[in-house]
């Protein structure tokens, strides 16, 4: 067959999780940095596309400028359509992504092929690496490069970050569950694929879905929110945001960083863990690895 069946996907996920839980700390940090940067590239592309569409204009025959009010769903879909480049890079180029490892590590632990200590080492080091990689791209390649010095992109980045920092705990937690359920299904489908094009398509559809829906991804937020904070706290950019009526109250000064780490990242991360470990790892482990999948057919005397 040109792809793995579900039972074989489960076994491959266990093997991958075992490797990840036994990797050296240096390699985990480096690969974590790369994954954070890759997801940030997808998020950066998402901001550029959606931000530009949100302020579309057409010049009339007399030189007048008409504002195009695109449907909100179309803007969301455009953002979702380009964001998957991040996970495609993670899966094909190779790196360590915390949200994906919330699936790989638990299923290996459940199957007795990895330890809780290995899981804790993987999660903690990869999380730190993802954070550094995402913030690196946000600060140097998005903010310092001048891509968000003016409207509409600065306004879009600030609005996205401000809204994320305004979510209550339960909302952020539930959106985190939905996000990583879909993200890990994207990785699950990619495991089934035996060629690059199939892996790309496997990643694209579930990731497009979670972004378009509006779920919360902890590693993506490590890019989205810091970028909004950098823009909102830059005096030159802040003046433009104020003139355009863009809300930035959740991003200012120390409050912005508190909202990033505590208000958003904590509940979203917990939700991401539940979405992956419970709804993907545990359920597929139970179905395909915990005991027989089917009862044996009874013989003519009615015995199993």
PDB file of C-alpha atoms in Angstrom, residues 63-303:
ATOM      1  CA  UNK A  63      -8.407  58.616  -8.468  1.00  0.00           C
ATOM      2  CA  UNK A  64     -10.705  58.034  -5.508  1.00  0.00           C
ATOM      3  CA  UNK A  65      -9.787  55.148  -3.189  1.00  0.00           C
ATOM      4  CA  UNK A  66     -12.505  52.691  -2.271  1.00  0.00           C
ATOM      5  CA  UNK A  67     -12.164  50.437   0.736  1.00  0.00           C
ATOM      6  CA  UNK A  68     -12.925  46.758   0.147  1.00  0.00           C
ATOM      7  CA  UNK A  69     -14.740  45.114   3.028  1.00  0.00           C
ATOM      8  CA  UNK A  70     -13.913  41.448   2.561  1.00  0.00           C
ATOM      9  CA  UNK A  71     -16.030  38.873   4.408  1.00  0.00           C
ATOM     10  CA  UNK A  72     -14.410  37.957   7.731  1.00  0.00           C
ATOM     11  CA  UNK A  73     -14.604  34.270   6.882  1.00  0.00           C
ATOM     12  CA  UNK A  74     -12.630  34.800   3.681  1.00  0.00           C
ATOM     13  CA  UNK A  75      -9.850  36.624   5.539  1.00  0.00           C
ATOM     14  CA  UNK A  76      -9.731  33.816   8.105  1.00  0.00           C
ATOM     15  CA  UNK A  77      -9.574  31.215   5.353  1.00  0.00           C
ATOM     16  CA  UNK A  78      -6.712  33.063   3.641  1.00  0.00           C
ATOM     17  CA  UNK A  79      -4.816  33.063   6.929  1.00  0.00           C
ATOM     18  CA  UNK A  80      -5.525  29.360   7.403  1.00  0.00           C
ATOM     19  CA  UNK A  81      -4.501  28.535   3.840  1.00  0.00           C
ATOM     20  CA  UNK A  82      -0.928  29.816   4.247  1.00  0.00           C
ATOM     21  CA  UNK A  83      -0.194  28.991   7.891  1.00  0.00           C
ATOM     22  CA  UNK A  84       0.432  25.233   7.263  1.00  0.00           C
ATOM     23  CA  UNK A  85       3.844  25.996   5.717  1.00  0.00           C
ATOM     24  CA  UNK A  86       5.166  25.977   9.286  1.00  0.00           C
ATOM     25  CA  UNK A  87       4.135  22.406  10.094  1.00  0.00           C
ATOM     26  CA  UNK A  88       5.141  21.239   6.633  1.00  0.00           C
ATOM     27  CA  UNK A  89       8.673  22.471   7.381  1.00  0.00           C
ATOM     28  CA  UNK A  90       8.604  20.788  10.793  1.00  0.00           C
ATOM     29  CA  UNK A  91       7.475  17.424   9.411  1.00  0.00           C
ATOM     30  CA  UNK A  92       9.581  17.230   6.257  1.00  0.00           C
ATOM     31  CA  UNK A  93      12.717  19.188   7.174  1.00  0.00           C
ATOM     32  CA  UNK A  94      12.795  17.675  10.665  1.00  0.00           C
ATOM     33  CA  UNK A  95      12.588  19.424  14.044  1.00  0.00           C
ATOM     34  CA  UNK A  96      11.029  19.092  17.494  1.00  0.00           C
ATOM     35  CA  UNK A  97       7.640  20.756  18.028  1.00  0.00           C
ATOM     36  CA  UNK A  98       6.111  20.795  21.518  1.00  0.00           C
ATOM     37  CA  UNK A  99       2.531  20.436  20.316  1.00  0.00           C
ATOM     38  CA  UNK A 100       3.375  17.399  18.188  1.00  0.00           C
ATOM     39  CA  UNK A 101       5.393  15.869  21.010  1.00  0.00           C
ATOM     40  CA  UNK A 102       2.323  16.119  23.226  1.00  0.00           C
ATOM     41  CA  UNK A 103       1.160  13.181  21.098  1.00  0.00           C
ATOM     42  CA  UNK A 104       4.414  11.284  20.485  1.00  0.00           C
ATOM     43  CA  UNK A 105       5.747  11.152  24.041  1.00  0.00           C
ATOM     44  CA  UNK A 106       2.533  10.049  25.824  1.00  0.00           C
ATOM     45  CA  UNK A 107       1.764   7.229  23.409  1.00  0.00           C
ATOM     46  CA  UNK A 108       5.269   5.834  23.928  1.00  0.00           C
ATOM     47  CA  UNK A 109       4.909   6.103  27.699  1.00  0.00           C
ATOM     48  CA  UNK A 110       1.517   4.387  27.571  1.00  0.00           C
ATOM     49  CA  UNK A 111       3.048   1.530  25.576  1.00  0.00           C
ATOM     50  CA  UNK A 112       5.921   1.135  28.037  1.00  0.00           C
ATOM     51  CA  UNK A 113       8.632   2.153  25.561  1.00  0.00           C
ATOM     52  CA  UNK A 114       9.503   5.535  27.092  1.00  0.00           C
ATOM     53  CA  UNK A 115       9.649   6.908  30.621  1.00  0.00           C
ATOM     54  CA  UNK A 116       7.869   9.814  32.279  1.00  0.00           C
ATOM     55  CA  UNK A 117      11.304  11.303  32.904  1.00  0.00           C
ATOM     56  CA  UNK A 118      12.016  11.188  29.180  1.00  0.00           C
ATOM     57  CA  UNK A 119       8.650  12.787  28.481  1.00  0.00           C
ATOM     58  CA  UNK A 120       9.333  15.597  30.963  1.00  0.00           C
ATOM     59  CA  UNK A 121      12.808  16.208  29.498  1.00  0.00           C
ATOM     60  CA  UNK A 122      11.450  16.308  25.961  1.00  0.00           C
ATOM     61  CA  UNK A 123       8.537  18.588  26.718  1.00  0.00           C
ATOM     62  CA  UNK A 124      10.483  21.085  28.841  1.00  0.00           C
ATOM     63  CA  UNK A 125      13.516  21.440  26.557  1.00  0.00           C
ATOM     64  CA  UNK A 126      11.497  21.498  23.341  1.00  0.00           C
ATOM     65  CA  UNK A 127       9.119  24.083  24.816  1.00  0.00           C
ATOM     66  CA  UNK A 128      12.046  26.361  25.678  1.00  0.00           C
ATOM     67  CA  UNK A 129      13.572  25.833  22.229  1.00  0.00           C
ATOM     68  CA  UNK A 130      10.246  26.585  20.523  1.00  0.00           C
ATOM     69  CA  UNK A 131       9.903  29.785  22.563  1.00  0.00           C
ATOM     70  CA  UNK A 132      13.374  31.018  21.654  1.00  0.00           C
ATOM     71  CA  UNK A 133      12.907  30.210  17.953  1.00  0.00           C
ATOM     72  CA  UNK A 134       9.497  31.871  17.739  1.00  0.00           C
ATOM     73  CA  UNK A 135      10.526  35.046  19.567  1.00  0.00           C
ATOM     74  CA  UNK A 136      13.720  35.220  17.479  1.00  0.00           C
ATOM     75  CA  UNK A 137      11.676  35.355  14.265  1.00  0.00           C
ATOM     76  CA  UNK A 138       9.145  37.747  15.804  1.00  0.00           C
ATOM     77  CA  UNK A 139      11.793  40.223  16.959  1.00  0.00           C
ATOM     78  CA  UNK A 140      14.488  40.080  14.299  1.00  0.00           C
ATOM     79  CA  UNK A 141      12.725  38.947  11.110  1.00  0.00           C
ATOM     80  CA  UNK A 142       9.320  40.570  11.629  1.00  0.00           C
ATOM     81  CA  UNK A 143       9.671  43.568  13.942  1.00  0.00           C
ATOM     82  CA  UNK A 144      13.282  44.712  13.404  1.00  0.00           C
ATOM     83  CA  UNK A 145      13.097  44.048   9.658  1.00  0.00           C
ATOM     84  CA  UNK A 146      10.449  46.762   9.321  1.00  0.00           C
ATOM     85  CA  UNK A 147       7.678  44.540   8.001  1.00  0.00           C
ATOM     86  CA  UNK A 148       5.290  45.830  10.661  1.00  0.00           C
ATOM     87  CA  UNK A 149       6.349  49.473  10.864  1.00  0.00           C
ATOM     88  CA  UNK A 150       3.070  50.717   9.407  1.00  0.00           C
ATOM     89  CA  UNK A 151      -0.569  49.958   8.750  1.00  0.00           C
ATOM     90  CA  UNK A 152      -2.320  47.723   7.951  1.00  0.00           C
ATOM     91  CA  UNK A 153       0.127  45.061   9.124  1.00  0.00           C
ATOM     92  CA  UNK A 154       1.022  46.665  12.446  1.00  0.00           C
ATOM     93  CA  UNK A 155      -2.672  47.093  13.165  1.00  0.00           C
ATOM     94  CA  UNK A 156      -3.449  43.489  12.302  1.00  0.00           C
ATOM     95  CA  UNK A 157      -0.568  42.131  14.401  1.00  0.00           C
ATOM     96  CA  UNK A 158      -1.576  44.241  17.397  1.00  0.00           C
ATOM     97  CA  UNK A 159      -5.247  43.282  17.064  1.00  0.00           C
ATOM     98  CA  UNK A 160      -4.466  39.564  16.875  1.00  0.00           C
ATOM     99  CA  UNK A 161      -2.180  39.716  19.909  1.00  0.00           C
ATOM    100  CA  UNK A 162      -4.504  41.958  21.921  1.00  0.00           C
ATOM    101  CA  UNK A 163      -7.457  39.631  21.335  1.00  0.00           C
ATOM    102  CA  UNK A 164      -5.453  36.554  22.323  1.00  0.00           C
ATOM    103  CA  UNK A 165      -4.359  38.254  25.543  1.00  0.00           C
ATOM    104  CA  UNK A 166      -7.992  39.095  26.350  1.00  0.00           C
ATOM    105  CA  UNK A 167      -9.268  35.505  26.403  1.00  0.00           C
ATOM    106  CA  UNK A 168     -10.470  34.097  29.713  1.00  0.00           C
ATOM    107  CA  UNK A 169      -8.887  30.886  31.023  1.00  0.00           C
ATOM    108  CA  UNK A 170     -11.623  28.451  30.010  1.00  0.00           C
ATOM    109  CA  UNK A 171     -11.966  29.882  26.504  1.00  0.00           C
ATOM    110  CA  UNK A 172      -8.213  29.733  25.875  1.00  0.00           C
ATOM    111  CA  UNK A 173      -8.060  26.212  27.350  1.00  0.00           C
ATOM    112  CA  UNK A 174     -10.876  24.857  25.180  1.00  0.00           C
ATOM    113  CA  UNK A 175      -9.475  26.484  22.049  1.00  0.00           C
ATOM    114  CA  UNK A 176      -6.128  24.899  22.905  1.00  0.00           C
ATOM    115  CA  UNK A 177      -7.759  21.463  23.017  1.00  0.00           C
ATOM    116  CA  UNK A 178      -9.390  21.914  19.616  1.00  0.00           C
ATOM    117  CA  UNK A 179      -6.193  23.219  18.090  1.00  0.00           C
ATOM    118  CA  UNK A 180      -3.873  20.418  19.085  1.00  0.00           C
ATOM    119  CA  UNK A 181      -6.398  17.702  18.384  1.00  0.00           C
ATOM    120  CA  UNK A 182      -6.301  18.887  14.763  1.00  0.00           C
ATOM    121  CA  UNK A 183      -2.547  19.583  14.729  1.00  0.00           C
ATOM    122  CA  UNK A 184      -1.756  16.085  15.955  1.00  0.00           C
ATOM    123  CA  UNK A 185      -4.188  14.564  13.475  1.00  0.00           C
ATOM    124  CA  UNK A 186      -2.221  16.423  10.784  1.00  0.00           C
ATOM    125  CA  UNK A 187       0.983  14.813  12.064  1.00  0.00           C
ATOM    126  CA  UNK A 188      -0.826  11.465  12.378  1.00  0.00           C
ATOM    127  CA  UNK A 189      -1.882  11.637   8.730  1.00  0.00           C
ATOM    128  CA  UNK A 190       1.629  12.677   7.689  1.00  0.00           C
ATOM    129  CA  UNK A 191       3.013   9.557   9.390  1.00  0.00           C
ATOM    130  CA  UNK A 192       0.726   7.472   7.188  1.00  0.00           C
ATOM    131  CA  UNK A 193       2.148   9.030   4.017  1.00  0.00           C
ATOM    132  CA  UNK A 194       5.019   7.489   2.100  1.00  0.00           C
ATOM    133  CA  UNK A 195       5.878  10.432  -0.207  1.00  0.00           C
ATOM    134  CA  UNK A 196       6.485  14.153   0.231  1.00  0.00           C
ATOM    135  CA  UNK A 197       3.422  15.415  -1.653  1.00  0.00           C
ATOM    136  CA  UNK A 198       1.128  13.211   0.429  1.00  0.00           C
ATOM    137  CA  UNK A 199       2.730  14.503   3.610  1.00  0.00           C
ATOM    138  CA  UNK A 200       2.156  18.099   2.482  1.00  0.00           C
ATOM    139  CA  UNK A 201      -1.521  17.461   1.788  1.00  0.00           C
ATOM    140  CA  UNK A 202      -1.843  15.553   5.067  1.00  0.00           C
ATOM    141  CA  UNK A 203      -0.544  18.575   6.959  1.00  0.00           C
ATOM    142  CA  UNK A 204      -2.444  21.217   5.015  1.00  0.00           C
ATOM    143  CA  UNK A 205      -6.089  20.353   5.598  1.00  0.00           C
ATOM    144  CA  UNK A 206      -6.205  19.948   9.424  1.00  0.00           C
ATOM    145  CA  UNK A 207      -3.892  22.940   9.995  1.00  0.00           C
ATOM    146  CA  UNK A 208      -5.935  25.114   7.631  1.00  0.00           C
ATOM    147  CA  UNK A 209      -9.005  24.037   9.597  1.00  0.00           C
ATOM    148  CA  UNK A 210      -7.695  24.952  13.047  1.00  0.00           C
ATOM    149  CA  UNK A 211      -6.448  28.383  11.965  1.00  0.00           C
ATOM    150  CA  UNK A 212      -9.621  29.240  10.046  1.00  0.00           C
ATOM    151  CA  UNK A 213     -11.771  28.118  12.976  1.00  0.00           C
ATOM    152  CA  UNK A 214      -9.775  30.271  15.394  1.00  0.00           C
ATOM    153  CA  UNK A 215      -8.299  27.722  17.804  1.00  0.00           C
ATOM    154  CA  UNK A 216      -5.207  28.503  19.919  1.00  0.00           C
ATOM    155  CA  UNK A 217      -1.725  27.065  19.297  1.00  0.00           C
ATOM    156  CA  UNK A 218       0.829  27.684  22.049  1.00  0.00           C
ATOM    157  CA  UNK A 219       3.902  27.767  19.790  1.00  0.00           C
ATOM    158  CA  UNK A 220       2.235  29.984  17.179  1.00  0.00           C
ATOM    159  CA  UNK A 221       1.240  32.334  20.004  1.00  0.00           C
ATOM    160  CA  UNK A 222       4.928  32.542  20.937  1.00  0.00           C
ATOM    161  CA  UNK A 223       5.201  34.500  17.672  1.00  0.00           C
ATOM    162  CA  UNK A 224       1.842  36.264  17.419  1.00  0.00           C
ATOM    163  CA  UNK A 225       1.768  37.819  20.880  1.00  0.00           C
ATOM    164  CA  UNK A 226       5.407  38.991  21.196  1.00  0.00           C
ATOM    165  CA  UNK A 227       5.168  40.595  17.749  1.00  0.00           C
ATOM    166  CA  UNK A 228       2.063  42.480  18.863  1.00  0.00           C
ATOM    167  CA  UNK A 229       3.829  43.558  22.067  1.00  0.00           C
ATOM    168  CA  UNK A 230       6.896  44.791  20.163  1.00  0.00           C
ATOM    169  CA  UNK A 231       4.692  46.819  17.803  1.00  0.00           C
ATOM    170  CA  UNK A 232       2.381  48.238  20.471  1.00  0.00           C
ATOM    171  CA  UNK A 233       5.300  49.396  22.647  1.00  0.00           C
ATOM    172  CA  UNK A 234       7.204  51.056  19.800  1.00  0.00           C
ATOM    173  CA  UNK A 235       6.393  54.818  20.047  1.00  0.00           C
ATOM    174  CA  UNK A 236       6.411  55.366  16.275  1.00  0.00           C
ATOM    175  CA  UNK A 237       4.157  52.403  15.590  1.00  0.00           C
ATOM    176  CA  UNK A 238       1.989  53.082  18.641  1.00  0.00           C
ATOM    177  CA  UNK A 239       1.117  56.543  17.277  1.00  0.00           C
ATOM    178  CA  UNK A 240      -0.215  54.971  14.082  1.00  0.00           C
ATOM    179  CA  UNK A 241      -2.157  52.356  16.025  1.00  0.00           C
ATOM    180  CA  UNK A 242      -3.714  55.027  18.211  1.00  0.00           C
ATOM    181  CA  UNK A 243      -4.669  57.116  15.188  1.00  0.00           C
ATOM    182  CA  UNK A 244      -6.352  54.103  13.612  1.00  0.00           C
ATOM    183  CA  UNK A 245      -8.211  53.255  16.815  1.00  0.00           C
ATOM    184  CA  UNK A 246      -6.459  49.881  17.280  1.00  0.00           C
ATOM    185  CA  UNK A 247      -6.868  48.512  20.816  1.00  0.00           C
ATOM    186  CA  UNK A 248      -3.565  47.646  22.534  1.00  0.00           C
ATOM    187  CA  UNK A 249      -4.405  47.780  26.270  1.00  0.00           C
ATOM    188  CA  UNK A 250      -3.563  44.106  26.813  1.00  0.00           C
ATOM    189  CA  UNK A 251      -0.096  44.498  25.272  1.00  0.00           C
ATOM    190  CA  UNK A 252       1.423  47.474  27.063  1.00  0.00           C
ATOM    191  CA  UNK A 253       4.562  47.201  29.206  1.00  0.00           C
ATOM    192  CA  UNK A 254       4.793  44.495  31.832  1.00  0.00           C
ATOM    193  CA  UNK A 255       1.076  43.820  31.515  1.00  0.00           C
ATOM    194  CA  UNK A 256       1.640  42.635  27.966  1.00  0.00           C
ATOM    195  CA  UNK A 257       4.256  40.076  28.971  1.00  0.00           C
ATOM    196  CA  UNK A 258       2.144  38.917  31.923  1.00  0.00           C
ATOM    197  CA  UNK A 259      -0.810  38.418  29.603  1.00  0.00           C
ATOM    198  CA  UNK A 260       1.418  36.553  27.142  1.00  0.00           C
ATOM    199  CA  UNK A 261       2.821  34.057  29.630  1.00  0.00           C
ATOM    200  CA  UNK A 262       0.016  33.741  32.193  1.00  0.00           C
ATOM    201  CA  UNK A 263      -3.267  34.801  30.613  1.00  0.00           C
ATOM    202  CA  UNK A 264      -2.703  33.078  27.262  1.00  0.00           C
ATOM    203  CA  UNK A 265       0.225  30.672  27.233  1.00  0.00           C
ATOM    204  CA  UNK A 266      -0.646  28.746  30.416  1.00  0.00           C
ATOM    205  CA  UNK A 267      -4.239  27.765  29.520  1.00  0.00           C
ATOM    206  CA  UNK A 268      -3.465  27.277  25.818  1.00  0.00           C
ATOM    207  CA  UNK A 269      -0.514  25.003  26.612  1.00  0.00           C
ATOM    208  CA  UNK A 270      -2.623  22.939  29.009  1.00  0.00           C
ATOM    209  CA  UNK A 271      -5.333  22.672  26.367  1.00  0.00           C
ATOM    210  CA  UNK A 272      -2.791  21.646  23.745  1.00  0.00           C
ATOM    211  CA  UNK A 273      -1.577  18.857  26.049  1.00  0.00           C
ATOM    212  CA  UNK A 274      -5.112  17.555  26.619  1.00  0.00           C
ATOM    213  CA  UNK A 275      -6.003  17.737  22.924  1.00  0.00           C
ATOM    214  CA  UNK A 276      -3.005  15.629  21.953  1.00  0.00           C
ATOM    215  CA  UNK A 277      -2.477  13.274  24.901  1.00  0.00           C
ATOM    216  CA  UNK A 278      -6.132  12.434  25.508  1.00  0.00           C
ATOM    217  CA  UNK A 279      -7.901  12.682  22.170  1.00  0.00           C
ATOM    218  CA  UNK A 280      -5.101  11.281  20.000  1.00  0.00           C
ATOM    219  CA  UNK A 281      -2.484   9.370  22.029  1.00  0.00           C
ATOM    220  CA  UNK A 282      -4.685   7.696  24.619  1.00  0.00           C
ATOM    221  CA  UNK A 283      -7.588   6.838  22.342  1.00  0.00           C
ATOM    222  CA  UNK A 284      -5.516   5.414  19.488  1.00  0.00           C
ATOM    223  CA  UNK A 285      -3.249   3.548  21.920  1.00  0.00           C
ATOM    224  CA  UNK A 286      -6.329   1.991  23.541  1.00  0.00           C
ATOM    225  CA  UNK A 287      -7.889   0.992  20.223  1.00  0.00           C
ATOM    226  CA  UNK A 288      -4.820  -0.414  18.448  1.00  0.00           C
ATOM    227  CA  UNK A 289      -2.285  -1.376  21.118  1.00  0.00           C
ATOM    228  CA  UNK A 290      -4.180  -2.064  24.338  1.00  0.00           C
ATOM    229  CA  UNK A 291      -5.277  -5.679  23.883  1.00  0.00           C
ATOM    230  CA  UNK A 292      -6.824  -7.220  20.767  1.00  0.00           C
ATOM    231  CA  UNK A 293      -8.714  -5.016  18.331  1.00  0.00           C
ATOM    232  CA  UNK A 294     -11.315  -7.684  17.522  1.00  0.00           C
ATOM    233  CA  UNK A 295     -12.603 -10.839  19.115  1.00  0.00           C
ATOM    234  CA  UNK A 296     -11.660 -14.021  17.324  1.00  0.00           C
ATOM    235  CA  UNK A 297     -14.469 -15.569  15.311  1.00  0.00           C
ATOM    236  CA  UNK A 298     -16.241 -18.428  17.156  1.00  0.00           C
ATOM    237  CA  UNK A 299     -15.863 -21.926  15.789  1.00  0.00           C
ATOM    238  CA  UNK A 300     -18.808 -24.141  14.892  1.00  0.00           C
ATOM    239  CA  UNK A 301     -19.258 -25.150  18.516  1.00  0.00           C
ATOM    240  CA  UNK A 302     -19.679 -21.465  19.544  1.00  0.00           C
ATOM    241  CA  UNK A 303     -16.290 -21.163  21.263  1.00  0.00           C
TER     242      UNK A 303
END
